[in-house]
PDB file of C-alpha atoms and ligand atoms in Angstrom:
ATOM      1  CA  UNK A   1     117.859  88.948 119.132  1.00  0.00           C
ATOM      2  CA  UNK A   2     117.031  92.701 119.356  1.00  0.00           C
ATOM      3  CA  UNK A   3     113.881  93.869 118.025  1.00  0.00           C
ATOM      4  CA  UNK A   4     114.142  97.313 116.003  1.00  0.00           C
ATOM      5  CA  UNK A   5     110.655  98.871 114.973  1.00  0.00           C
ATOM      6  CA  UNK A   6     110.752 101.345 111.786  1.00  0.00           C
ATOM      7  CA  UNK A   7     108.090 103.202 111.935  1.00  0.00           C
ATOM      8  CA  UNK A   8     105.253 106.112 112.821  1.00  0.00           C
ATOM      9  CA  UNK A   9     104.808 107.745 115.690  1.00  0.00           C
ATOM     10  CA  UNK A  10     101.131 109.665 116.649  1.00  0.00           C
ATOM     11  CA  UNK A  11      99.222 111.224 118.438  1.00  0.00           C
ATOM     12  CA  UNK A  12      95.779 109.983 118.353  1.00  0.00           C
ATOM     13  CA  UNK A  13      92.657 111.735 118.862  1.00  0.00           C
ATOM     14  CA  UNK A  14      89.740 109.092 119.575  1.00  0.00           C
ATOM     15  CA  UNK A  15      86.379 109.860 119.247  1.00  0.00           C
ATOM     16  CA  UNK A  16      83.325 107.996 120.305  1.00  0.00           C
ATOM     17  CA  UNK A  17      80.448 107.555 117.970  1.00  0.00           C
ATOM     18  CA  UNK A  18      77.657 105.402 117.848  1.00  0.00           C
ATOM     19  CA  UNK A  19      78.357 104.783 114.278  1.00  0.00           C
ATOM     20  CA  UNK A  20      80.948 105.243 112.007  1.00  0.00           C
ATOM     21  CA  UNK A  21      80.104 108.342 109.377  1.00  0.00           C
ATOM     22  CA  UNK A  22      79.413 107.293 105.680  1.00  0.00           C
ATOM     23  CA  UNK A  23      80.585 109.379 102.838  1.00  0.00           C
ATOM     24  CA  UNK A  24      79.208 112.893 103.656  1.00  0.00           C
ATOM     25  CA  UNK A  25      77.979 112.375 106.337  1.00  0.00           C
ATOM     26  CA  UNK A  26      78.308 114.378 109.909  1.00  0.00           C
ATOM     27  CA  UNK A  27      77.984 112.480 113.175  1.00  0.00           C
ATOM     28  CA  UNK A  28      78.011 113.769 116.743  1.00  0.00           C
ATOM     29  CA  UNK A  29      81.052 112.155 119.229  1.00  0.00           C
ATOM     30  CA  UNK A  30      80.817 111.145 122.953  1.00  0.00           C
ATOM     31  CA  UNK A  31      84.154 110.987 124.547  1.00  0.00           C
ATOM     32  CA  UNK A  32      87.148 112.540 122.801  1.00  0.00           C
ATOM     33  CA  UNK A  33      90.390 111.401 123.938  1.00  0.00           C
ATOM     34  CA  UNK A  34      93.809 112.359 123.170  1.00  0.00           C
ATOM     35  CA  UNK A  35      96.241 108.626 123.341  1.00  0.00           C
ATOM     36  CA  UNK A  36      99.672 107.952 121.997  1.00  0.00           C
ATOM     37  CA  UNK A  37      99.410 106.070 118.799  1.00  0.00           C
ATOM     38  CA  UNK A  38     101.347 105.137 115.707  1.00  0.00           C
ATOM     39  CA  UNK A  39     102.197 102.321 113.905  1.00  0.00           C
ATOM     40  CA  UNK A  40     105.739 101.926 114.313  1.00  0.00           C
ATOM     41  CA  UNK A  41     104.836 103.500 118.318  1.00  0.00           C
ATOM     42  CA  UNK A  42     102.221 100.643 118.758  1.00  0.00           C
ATOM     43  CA  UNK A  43     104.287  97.655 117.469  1.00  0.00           C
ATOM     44  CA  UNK A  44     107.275  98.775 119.581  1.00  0.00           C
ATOM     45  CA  UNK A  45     105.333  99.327 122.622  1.00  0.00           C
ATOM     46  CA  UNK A  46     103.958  95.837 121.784  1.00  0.00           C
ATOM     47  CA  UNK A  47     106.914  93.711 121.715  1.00  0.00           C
ATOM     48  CA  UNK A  48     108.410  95.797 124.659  1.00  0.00           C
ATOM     49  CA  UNK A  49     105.660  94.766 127.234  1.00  0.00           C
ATOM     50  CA  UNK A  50     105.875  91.335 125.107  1.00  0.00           C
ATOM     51  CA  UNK A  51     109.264  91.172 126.662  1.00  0.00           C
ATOM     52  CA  UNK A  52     111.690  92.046 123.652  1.00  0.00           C
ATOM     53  CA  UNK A  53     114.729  94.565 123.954  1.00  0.00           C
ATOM     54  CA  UNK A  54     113.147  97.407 121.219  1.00  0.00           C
ATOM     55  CA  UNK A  55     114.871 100.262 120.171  1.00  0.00           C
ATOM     56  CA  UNK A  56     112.899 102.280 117.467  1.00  0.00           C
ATOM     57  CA  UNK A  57     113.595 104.777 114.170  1.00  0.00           C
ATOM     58  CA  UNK A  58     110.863 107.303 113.236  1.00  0.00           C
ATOM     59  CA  UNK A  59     110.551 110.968 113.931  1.00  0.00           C
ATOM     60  CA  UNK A  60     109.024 113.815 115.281  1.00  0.00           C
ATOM     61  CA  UNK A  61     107.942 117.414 115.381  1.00  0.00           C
ATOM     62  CA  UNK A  62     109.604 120.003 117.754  1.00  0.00           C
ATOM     63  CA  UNK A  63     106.389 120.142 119.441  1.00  0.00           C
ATOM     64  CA  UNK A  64     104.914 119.173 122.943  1.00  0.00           C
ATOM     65  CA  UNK A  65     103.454 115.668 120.473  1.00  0.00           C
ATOM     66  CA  UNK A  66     106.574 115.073 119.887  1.00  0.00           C
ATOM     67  CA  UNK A  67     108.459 115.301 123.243  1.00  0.00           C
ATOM     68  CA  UNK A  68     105.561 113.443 124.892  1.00  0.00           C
ATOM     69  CA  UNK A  69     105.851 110.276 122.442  1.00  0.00           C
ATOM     70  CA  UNK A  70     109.204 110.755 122.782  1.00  0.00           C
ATOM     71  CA  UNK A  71     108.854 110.202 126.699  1.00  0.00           C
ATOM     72  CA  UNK A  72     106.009 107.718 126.603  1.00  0.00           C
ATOM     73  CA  UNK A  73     108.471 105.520 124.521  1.00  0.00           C
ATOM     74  CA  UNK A  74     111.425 105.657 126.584  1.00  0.00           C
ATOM     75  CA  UNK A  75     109.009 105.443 129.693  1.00  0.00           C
ATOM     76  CA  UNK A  76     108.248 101.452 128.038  1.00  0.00           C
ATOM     77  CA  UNK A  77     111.858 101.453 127.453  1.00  0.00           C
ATOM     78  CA  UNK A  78     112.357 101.500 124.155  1.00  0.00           C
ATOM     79  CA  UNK A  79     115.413 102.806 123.181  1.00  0.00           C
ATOM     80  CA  UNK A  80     114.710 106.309 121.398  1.00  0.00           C
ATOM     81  CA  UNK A  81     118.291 107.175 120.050  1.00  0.00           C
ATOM     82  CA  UNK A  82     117.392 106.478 116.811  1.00  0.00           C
ATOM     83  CA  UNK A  83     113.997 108.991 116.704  1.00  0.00           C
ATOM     84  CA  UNK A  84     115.025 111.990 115.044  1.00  0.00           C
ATOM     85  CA  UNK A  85     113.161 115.690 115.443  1.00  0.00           C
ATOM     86  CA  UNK A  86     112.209 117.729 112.759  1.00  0.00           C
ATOM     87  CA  UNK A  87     112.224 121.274 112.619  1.00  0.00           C
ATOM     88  CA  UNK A  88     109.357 123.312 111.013  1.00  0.00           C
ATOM     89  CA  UNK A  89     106.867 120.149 110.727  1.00  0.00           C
ATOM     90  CA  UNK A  90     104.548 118.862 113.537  1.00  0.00           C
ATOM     91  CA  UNK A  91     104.452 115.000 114.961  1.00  0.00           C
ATOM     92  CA  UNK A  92     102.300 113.005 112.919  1.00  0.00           C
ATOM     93  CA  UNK A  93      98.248 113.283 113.842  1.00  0.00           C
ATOM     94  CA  UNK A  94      95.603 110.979 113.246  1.00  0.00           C
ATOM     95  CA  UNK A  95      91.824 111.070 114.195  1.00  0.00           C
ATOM     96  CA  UNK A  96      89.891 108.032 114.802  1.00  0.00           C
ATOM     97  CA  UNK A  97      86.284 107.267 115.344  1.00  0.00           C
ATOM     98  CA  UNK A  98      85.302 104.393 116.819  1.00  0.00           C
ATOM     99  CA  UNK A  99      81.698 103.014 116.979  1.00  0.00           C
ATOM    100  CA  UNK A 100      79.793 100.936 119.477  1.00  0.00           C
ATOM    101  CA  UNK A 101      81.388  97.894 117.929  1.00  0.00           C
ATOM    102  CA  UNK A 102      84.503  98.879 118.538  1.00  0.00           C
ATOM    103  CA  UNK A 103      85.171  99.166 114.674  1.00  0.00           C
ATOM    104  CA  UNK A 104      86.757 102.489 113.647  1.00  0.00           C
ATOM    105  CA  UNK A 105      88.036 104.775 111.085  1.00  0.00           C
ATOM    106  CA  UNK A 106      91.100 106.387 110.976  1.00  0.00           C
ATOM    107  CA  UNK A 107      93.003 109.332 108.963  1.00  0.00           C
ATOM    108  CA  UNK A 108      96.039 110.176 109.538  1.00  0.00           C
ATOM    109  CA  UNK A 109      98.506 113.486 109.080  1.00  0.00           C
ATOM    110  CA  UNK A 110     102.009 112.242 108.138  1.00  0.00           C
ATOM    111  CA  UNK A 111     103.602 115.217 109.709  1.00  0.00           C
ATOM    112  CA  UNK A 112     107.246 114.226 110.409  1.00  0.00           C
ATOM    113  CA  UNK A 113     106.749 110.583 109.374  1.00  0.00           C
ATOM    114  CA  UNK A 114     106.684 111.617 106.252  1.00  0.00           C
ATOM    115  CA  UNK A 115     110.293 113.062 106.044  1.00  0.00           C
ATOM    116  CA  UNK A 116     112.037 110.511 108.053  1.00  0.00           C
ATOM    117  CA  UNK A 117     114.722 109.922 105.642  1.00  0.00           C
ATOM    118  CA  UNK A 118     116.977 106.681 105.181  1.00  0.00           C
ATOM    119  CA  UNK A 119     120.115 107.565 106.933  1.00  0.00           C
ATOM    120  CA  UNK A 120     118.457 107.836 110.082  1.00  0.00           C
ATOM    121  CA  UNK A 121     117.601 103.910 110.016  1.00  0.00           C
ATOM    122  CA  UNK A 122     119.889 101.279 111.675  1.00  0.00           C
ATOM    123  CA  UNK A 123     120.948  98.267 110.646  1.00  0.00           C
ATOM    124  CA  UNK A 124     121.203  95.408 113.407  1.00  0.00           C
ATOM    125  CA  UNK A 125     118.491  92.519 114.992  1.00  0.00           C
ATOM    126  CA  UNK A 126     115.134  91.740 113.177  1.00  0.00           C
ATOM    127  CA  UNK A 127     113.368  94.457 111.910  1.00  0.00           C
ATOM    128  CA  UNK A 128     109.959  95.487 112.211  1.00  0.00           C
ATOM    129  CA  UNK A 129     108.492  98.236 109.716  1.00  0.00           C
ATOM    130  CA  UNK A 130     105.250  99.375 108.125  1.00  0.00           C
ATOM    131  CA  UNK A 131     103.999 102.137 105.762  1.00  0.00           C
ATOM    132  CA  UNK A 132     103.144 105.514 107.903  1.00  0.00           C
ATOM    133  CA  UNK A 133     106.949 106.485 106.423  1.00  0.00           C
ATOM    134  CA  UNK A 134     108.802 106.899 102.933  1.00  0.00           C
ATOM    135  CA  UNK A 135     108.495 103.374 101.379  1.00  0.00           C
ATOM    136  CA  UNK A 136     112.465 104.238 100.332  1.00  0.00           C
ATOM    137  CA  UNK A 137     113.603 104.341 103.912  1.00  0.00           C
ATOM    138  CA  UNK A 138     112.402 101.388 104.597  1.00  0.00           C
ATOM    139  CA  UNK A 139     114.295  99.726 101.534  1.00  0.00           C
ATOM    140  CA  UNK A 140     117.200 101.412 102.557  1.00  0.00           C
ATOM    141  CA  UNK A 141     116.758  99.463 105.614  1.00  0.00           C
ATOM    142  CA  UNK A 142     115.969  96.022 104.809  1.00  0.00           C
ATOM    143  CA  UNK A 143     118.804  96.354 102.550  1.00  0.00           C
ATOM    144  CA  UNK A 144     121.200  97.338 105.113  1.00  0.00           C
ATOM    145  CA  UNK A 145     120.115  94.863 107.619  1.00  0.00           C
ATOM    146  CA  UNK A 146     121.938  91.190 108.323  1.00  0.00           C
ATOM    147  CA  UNK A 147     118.887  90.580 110.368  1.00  0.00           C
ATOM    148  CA  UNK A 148     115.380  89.017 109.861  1.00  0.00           C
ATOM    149  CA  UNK A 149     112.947  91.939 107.733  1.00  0.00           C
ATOM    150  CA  UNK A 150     109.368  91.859 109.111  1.00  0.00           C
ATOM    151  CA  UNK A 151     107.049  93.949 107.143  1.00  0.00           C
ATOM    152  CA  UNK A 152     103.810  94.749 108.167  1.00  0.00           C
ATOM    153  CA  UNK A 153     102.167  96.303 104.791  1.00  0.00           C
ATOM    154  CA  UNK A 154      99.407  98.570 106.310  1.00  0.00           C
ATOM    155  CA  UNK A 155      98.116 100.900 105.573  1.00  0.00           C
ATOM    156  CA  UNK A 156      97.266  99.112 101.835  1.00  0.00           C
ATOM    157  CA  UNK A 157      99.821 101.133  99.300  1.00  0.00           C
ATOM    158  CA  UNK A 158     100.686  99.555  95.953  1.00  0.00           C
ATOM    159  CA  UNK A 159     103.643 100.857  95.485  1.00  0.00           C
ATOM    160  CA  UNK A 160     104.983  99.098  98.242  1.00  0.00           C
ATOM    161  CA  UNK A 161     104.802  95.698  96.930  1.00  0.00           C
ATOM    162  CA  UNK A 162     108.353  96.352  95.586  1.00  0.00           C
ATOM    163  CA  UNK A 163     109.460  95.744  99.130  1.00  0.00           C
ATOM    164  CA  UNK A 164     107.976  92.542  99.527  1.00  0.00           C
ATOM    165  CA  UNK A 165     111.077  90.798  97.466  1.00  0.00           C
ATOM    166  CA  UNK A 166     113.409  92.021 100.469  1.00  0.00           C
ATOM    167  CA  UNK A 167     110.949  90.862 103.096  1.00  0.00           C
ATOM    168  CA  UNK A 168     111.426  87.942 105.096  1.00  0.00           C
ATOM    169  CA  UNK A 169     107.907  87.699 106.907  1.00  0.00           C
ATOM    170  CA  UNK A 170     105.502  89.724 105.533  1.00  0.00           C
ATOM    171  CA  UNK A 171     102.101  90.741 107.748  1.00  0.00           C
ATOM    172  CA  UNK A 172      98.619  91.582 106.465  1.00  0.00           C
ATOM    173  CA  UNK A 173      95.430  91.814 106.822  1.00  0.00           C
ATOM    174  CA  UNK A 174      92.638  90.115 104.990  1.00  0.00           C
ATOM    175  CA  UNK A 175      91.552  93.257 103.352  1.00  0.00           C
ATOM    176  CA  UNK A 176      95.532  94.042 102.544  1.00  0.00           C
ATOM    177  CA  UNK A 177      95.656  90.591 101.596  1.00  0.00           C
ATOM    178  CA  UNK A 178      92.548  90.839  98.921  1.00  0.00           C
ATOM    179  CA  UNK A 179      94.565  94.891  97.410  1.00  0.00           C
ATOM    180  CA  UNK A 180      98.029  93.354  97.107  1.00  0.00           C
ATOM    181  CA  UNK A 181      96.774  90.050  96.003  1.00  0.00           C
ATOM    182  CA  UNK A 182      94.169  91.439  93.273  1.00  0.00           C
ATOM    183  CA  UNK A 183      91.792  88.861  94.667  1.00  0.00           C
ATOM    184  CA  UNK A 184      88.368  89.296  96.118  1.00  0.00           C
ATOM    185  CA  UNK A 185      86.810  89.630  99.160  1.00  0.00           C
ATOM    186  CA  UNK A 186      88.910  87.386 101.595  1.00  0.00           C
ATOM    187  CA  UNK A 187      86.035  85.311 104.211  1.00  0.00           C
ATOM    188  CA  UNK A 188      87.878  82.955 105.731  1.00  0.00           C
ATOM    189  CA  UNK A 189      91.437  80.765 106.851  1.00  0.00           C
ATOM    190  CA  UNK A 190      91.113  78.949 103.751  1.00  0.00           C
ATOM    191  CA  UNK A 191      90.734  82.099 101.041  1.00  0.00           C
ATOM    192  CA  UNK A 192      93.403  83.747 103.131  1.00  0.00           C
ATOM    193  CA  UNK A 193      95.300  80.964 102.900  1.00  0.00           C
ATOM    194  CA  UNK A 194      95.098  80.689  99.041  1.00  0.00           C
ATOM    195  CA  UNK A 195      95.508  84.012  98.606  1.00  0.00           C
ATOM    196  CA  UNK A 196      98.534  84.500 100.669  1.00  0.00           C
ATOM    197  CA  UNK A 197     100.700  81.700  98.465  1.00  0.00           C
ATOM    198  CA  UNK A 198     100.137  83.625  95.299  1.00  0.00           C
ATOM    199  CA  UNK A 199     101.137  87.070  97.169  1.00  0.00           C
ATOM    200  CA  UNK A 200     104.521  85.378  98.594  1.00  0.00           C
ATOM    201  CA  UNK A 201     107.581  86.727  96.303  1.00  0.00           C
ATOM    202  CA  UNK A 202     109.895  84.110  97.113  1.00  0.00           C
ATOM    203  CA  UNK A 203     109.504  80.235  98.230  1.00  0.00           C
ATOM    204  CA  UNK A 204     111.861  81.060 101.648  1.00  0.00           C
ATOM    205  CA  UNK A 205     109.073  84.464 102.153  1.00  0.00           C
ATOM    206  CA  UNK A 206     106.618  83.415 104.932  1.00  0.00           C
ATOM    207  CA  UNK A 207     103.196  85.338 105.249  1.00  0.00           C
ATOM    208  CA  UNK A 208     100.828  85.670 107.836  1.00  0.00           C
ATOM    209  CA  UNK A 209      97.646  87.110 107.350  1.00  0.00           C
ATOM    210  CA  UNK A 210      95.456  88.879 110.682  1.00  0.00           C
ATOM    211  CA  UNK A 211      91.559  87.494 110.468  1.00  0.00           C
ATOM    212  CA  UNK A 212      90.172  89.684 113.018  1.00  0.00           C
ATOM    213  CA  UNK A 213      87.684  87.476 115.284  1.00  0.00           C
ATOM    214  CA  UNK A 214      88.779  84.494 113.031  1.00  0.00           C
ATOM    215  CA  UNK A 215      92.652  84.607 113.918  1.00  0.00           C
ATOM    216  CA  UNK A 216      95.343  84.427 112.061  1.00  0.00           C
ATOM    217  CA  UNK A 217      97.005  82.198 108.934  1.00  0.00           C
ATOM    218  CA  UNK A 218     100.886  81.402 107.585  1.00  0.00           C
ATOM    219  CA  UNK A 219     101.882  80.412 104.552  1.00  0.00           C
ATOM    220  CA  UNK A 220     105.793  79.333 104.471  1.00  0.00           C
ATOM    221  CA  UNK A 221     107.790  76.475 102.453  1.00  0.00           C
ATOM    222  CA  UNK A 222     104.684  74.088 101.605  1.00  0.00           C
ATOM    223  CA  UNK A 223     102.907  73.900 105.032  1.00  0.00           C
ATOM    224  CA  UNK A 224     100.462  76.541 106.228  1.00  0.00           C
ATOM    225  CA  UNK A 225      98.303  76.977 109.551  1.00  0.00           C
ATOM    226  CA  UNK A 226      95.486  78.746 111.236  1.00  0.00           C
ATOM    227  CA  UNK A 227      95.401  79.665 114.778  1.00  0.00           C
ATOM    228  CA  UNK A 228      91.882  80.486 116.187  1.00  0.00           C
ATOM    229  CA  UNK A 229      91.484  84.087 117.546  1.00  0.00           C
ATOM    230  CA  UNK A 230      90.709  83.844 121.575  1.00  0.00           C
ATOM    231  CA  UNK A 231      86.577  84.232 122.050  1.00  0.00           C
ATOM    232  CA  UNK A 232      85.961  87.764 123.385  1.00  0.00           C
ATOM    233  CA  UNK A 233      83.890  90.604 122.912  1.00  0.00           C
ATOM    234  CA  UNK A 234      85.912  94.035 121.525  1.00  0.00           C
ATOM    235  CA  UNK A 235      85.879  97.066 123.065  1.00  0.00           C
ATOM    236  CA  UNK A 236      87.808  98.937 120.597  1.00  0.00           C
ATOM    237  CA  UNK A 237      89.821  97.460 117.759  1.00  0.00           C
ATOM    238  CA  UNK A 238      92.074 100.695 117.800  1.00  0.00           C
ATOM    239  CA  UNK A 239      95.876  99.220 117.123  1.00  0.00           C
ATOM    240  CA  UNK A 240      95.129  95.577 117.464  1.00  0.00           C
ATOM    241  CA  UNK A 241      96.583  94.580 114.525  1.00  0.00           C
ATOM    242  CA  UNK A 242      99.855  96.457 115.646  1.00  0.00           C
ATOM    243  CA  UNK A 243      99.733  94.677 118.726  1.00  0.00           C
ATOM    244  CA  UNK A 244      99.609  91.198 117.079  1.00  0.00           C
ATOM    245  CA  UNK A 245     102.405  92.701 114.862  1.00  0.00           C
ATOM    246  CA  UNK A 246     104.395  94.089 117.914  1.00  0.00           C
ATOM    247  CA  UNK A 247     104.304  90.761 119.905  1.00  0.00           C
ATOM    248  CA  UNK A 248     104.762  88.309 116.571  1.00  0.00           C
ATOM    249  CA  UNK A 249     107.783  90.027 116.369  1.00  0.00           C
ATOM    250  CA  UNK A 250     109.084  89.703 120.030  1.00  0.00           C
ATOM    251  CA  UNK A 251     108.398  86.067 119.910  1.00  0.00           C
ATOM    252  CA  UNK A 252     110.727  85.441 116.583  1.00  0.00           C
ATOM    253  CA  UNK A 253     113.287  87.389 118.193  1.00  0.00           C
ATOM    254  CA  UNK A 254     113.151  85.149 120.929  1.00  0.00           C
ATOM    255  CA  UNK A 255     113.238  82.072 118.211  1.00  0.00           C
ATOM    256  CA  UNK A 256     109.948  80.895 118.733  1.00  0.00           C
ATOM    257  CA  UNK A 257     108.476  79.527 114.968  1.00  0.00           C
ATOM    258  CA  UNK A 258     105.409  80.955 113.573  1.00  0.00           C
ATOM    259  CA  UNK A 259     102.871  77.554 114.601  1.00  0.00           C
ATOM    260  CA  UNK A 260     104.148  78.622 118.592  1.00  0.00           C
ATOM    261  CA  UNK A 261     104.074  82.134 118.008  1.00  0.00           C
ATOM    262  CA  UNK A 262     100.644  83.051 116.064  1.00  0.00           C
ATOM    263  CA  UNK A 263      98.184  81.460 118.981  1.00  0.00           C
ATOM    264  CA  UNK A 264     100.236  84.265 121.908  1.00  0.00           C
ATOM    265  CA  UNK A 265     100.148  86.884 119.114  1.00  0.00           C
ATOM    266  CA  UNK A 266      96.437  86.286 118.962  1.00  0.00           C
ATOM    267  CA  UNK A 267      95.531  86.325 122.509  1.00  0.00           C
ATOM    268  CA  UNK A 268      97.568  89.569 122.794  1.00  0.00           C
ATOM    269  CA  UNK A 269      95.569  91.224 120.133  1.00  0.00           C
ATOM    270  CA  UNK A 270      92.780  89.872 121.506  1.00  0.00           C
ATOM    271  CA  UNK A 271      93.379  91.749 124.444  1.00  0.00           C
ATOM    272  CA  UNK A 272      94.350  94.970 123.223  1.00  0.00           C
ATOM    273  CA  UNK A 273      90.606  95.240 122.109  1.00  0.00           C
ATOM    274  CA  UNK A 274      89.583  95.261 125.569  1.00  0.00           C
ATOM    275  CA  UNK A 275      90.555  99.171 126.581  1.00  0.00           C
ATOM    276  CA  UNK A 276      90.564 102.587 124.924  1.00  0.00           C
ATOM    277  CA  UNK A 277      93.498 103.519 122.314  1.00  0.00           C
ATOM    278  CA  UNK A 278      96.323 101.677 120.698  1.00  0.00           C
ATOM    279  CA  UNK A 279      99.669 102.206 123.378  1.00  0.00           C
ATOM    280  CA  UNK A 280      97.924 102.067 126.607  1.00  0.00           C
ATOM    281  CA  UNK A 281      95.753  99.303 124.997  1.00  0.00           C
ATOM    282  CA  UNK A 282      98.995  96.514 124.682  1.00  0.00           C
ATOM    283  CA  UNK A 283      99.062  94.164 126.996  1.00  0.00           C
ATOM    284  CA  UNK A 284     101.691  92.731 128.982  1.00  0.00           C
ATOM    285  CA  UNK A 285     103.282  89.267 128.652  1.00  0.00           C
ATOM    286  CA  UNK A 286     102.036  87.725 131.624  1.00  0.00           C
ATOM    287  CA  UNK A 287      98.404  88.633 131.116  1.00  0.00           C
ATOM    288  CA  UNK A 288      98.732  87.402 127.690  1.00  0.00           C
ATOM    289  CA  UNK A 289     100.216  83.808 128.902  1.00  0.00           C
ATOM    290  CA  UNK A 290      97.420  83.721 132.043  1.00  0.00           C
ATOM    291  CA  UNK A 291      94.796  84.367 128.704  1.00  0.00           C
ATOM    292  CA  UNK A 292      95.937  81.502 127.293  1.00  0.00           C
ATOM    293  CA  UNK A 293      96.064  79.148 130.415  1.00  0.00           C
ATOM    294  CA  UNK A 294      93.564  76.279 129.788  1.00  0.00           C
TER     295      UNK A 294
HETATM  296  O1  LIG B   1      96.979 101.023 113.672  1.00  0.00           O
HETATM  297  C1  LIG B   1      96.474 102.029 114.510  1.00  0.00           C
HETATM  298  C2  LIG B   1      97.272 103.279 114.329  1.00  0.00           C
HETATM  299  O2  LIG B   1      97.128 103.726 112.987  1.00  0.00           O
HETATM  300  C3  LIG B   1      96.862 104.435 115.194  1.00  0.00           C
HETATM  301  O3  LIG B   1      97.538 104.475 116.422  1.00  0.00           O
HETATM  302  C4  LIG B   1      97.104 105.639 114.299  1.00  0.00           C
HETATM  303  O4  LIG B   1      98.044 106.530 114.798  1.00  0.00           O
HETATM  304  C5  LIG B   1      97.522 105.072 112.962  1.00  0.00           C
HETATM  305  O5  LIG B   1      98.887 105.075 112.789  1.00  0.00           O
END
């Protein structure tokens, strides 16, 4: 099965801080470094070095951003007929600190993603979305699609539990988990667990749930799992979630079930935190199976 990505397409600006700003506060950078980013970019880039055939909906400015994202996605092969550009509105921005810990920040200028409208979306393969676009569009498209609907609900936007009805897997993180859920603070595999049956909106829905350095959980029919993250030391966290997203969804295409699937989406965000930036950051298949050799 074909993997389509719905989604956002950036241009990132990193900057390197020691540590991350609090509320008005002003902190100096190191490094500042301009990356092709994205959330719908990321995850398509993702499952494309994963090994999936990935053709992508999203759109751009008629800028120099958006020609270059346009190239650096067809360069991974992605297919890019379905990216539309905008007139009079740039590509979408974002600017992202990220500290010593590799933990960051991020804000983000919609630009284009903001306007990419329903009847640009296609309707074949599993589909991969998240929220950098019109929450509409993406209903549109689960709607319209015969295939599997992944939905990856980050950032955290209420609204867009009305999706989750029309969503076959649905991906979060713990902190998404805890805002859609109305629970607190999620810890652990076991809260996320908990938390993740109430969120499900129907018994056939399966959720997984990113833990960061403690892996990743599912939920689906009455069985659930954890899968340990691989131990290593981040670099920079920037898009690591997108890459677990990205490569979870290469590895259903390919029919894989979500107890073989989790523990290679793991080791491949695992390894995403090892370099700079969210695109050039993914990793490809091979390195993420020689990870995971005993
Ligand atoms: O998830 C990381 C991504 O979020 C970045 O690439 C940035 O563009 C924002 O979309």
């Amino acid at each position: 099965m074909d993997v389509h990505i719905l989604g956002s397409i950036n241009v990132d600006t990193i900057l390197s801080v020691d540590a991350l700003p609090a509320a008005g506060e002003t902190v100096l950078a190191g490094q500042v470094t301009r990356l092709p980013g994205g959330k719908g970019a990321n995850q398509a880039v993702a499952a494309a070095r994963m090994g999936a055939r990935v053709s992508m909906t999203g759109a751009v400015g008629a800028d120099t951003d958006g020609a270059w994202m346009r190239g650096v996605l067809a360069g991974e092969e992605v297919d890019v007929g379905g990216i539309v550009t905008l007139p009079d509105v740039p590509t979408g921005a974002a600017m992202i600190a990220v500290d010593a810990a590799g933990e960051n920040q991020i804000i983000v200028a919609p630009g284009a993603n903001a306007l990419l409208a329903p009847a640009t979306a296609q309707d074949s393969g599993l589909i991969l979305a998240q929220l950098e676009i019109p929450l509409d569009t993406i209903a549109a498209a689960f709607a319209a699609s015969a295939g599997p609907s992944l939905l990856n609900a980050a950032p955290f936007i209420p609204a867009a539990r009305a999706l989750f009805a029309d969503t076959d897997i649905l991906i979060v993180n713990q902190h998404e988990l805890a805002g859609y859920a109305e629970a607190p603070a999620i810890s652990g595999p076991a809260e996320a667990i908990a938390a993740a049956r109430m969120l499900r909106a129907h018994p056939q829905q399966q959720v997984v749930v990113t833990l960061g350095g403690q892996g990743a959980v599912a939920v689906f029919g009455d069985e659930a799992l954890h899968a340990p993250a691989l131990s290593i030391t981040p670099r920079d966290t920037v898009g690591a979630g997108d890459c677990f997203c990205g490569a979870l969804a290469a590895l259903i295409a390919e029919g894989l079930d979500l107890a073989a699937a989790l523990p290679i989406a793991n080791a491949a965000a695992a390894l995403c935190t090892q370099t700079v930036g969210a695109i050039p950051a993914m990793p490809a298949r091979a390195a993420v199976m020689a990870a995971l050799a005993p």
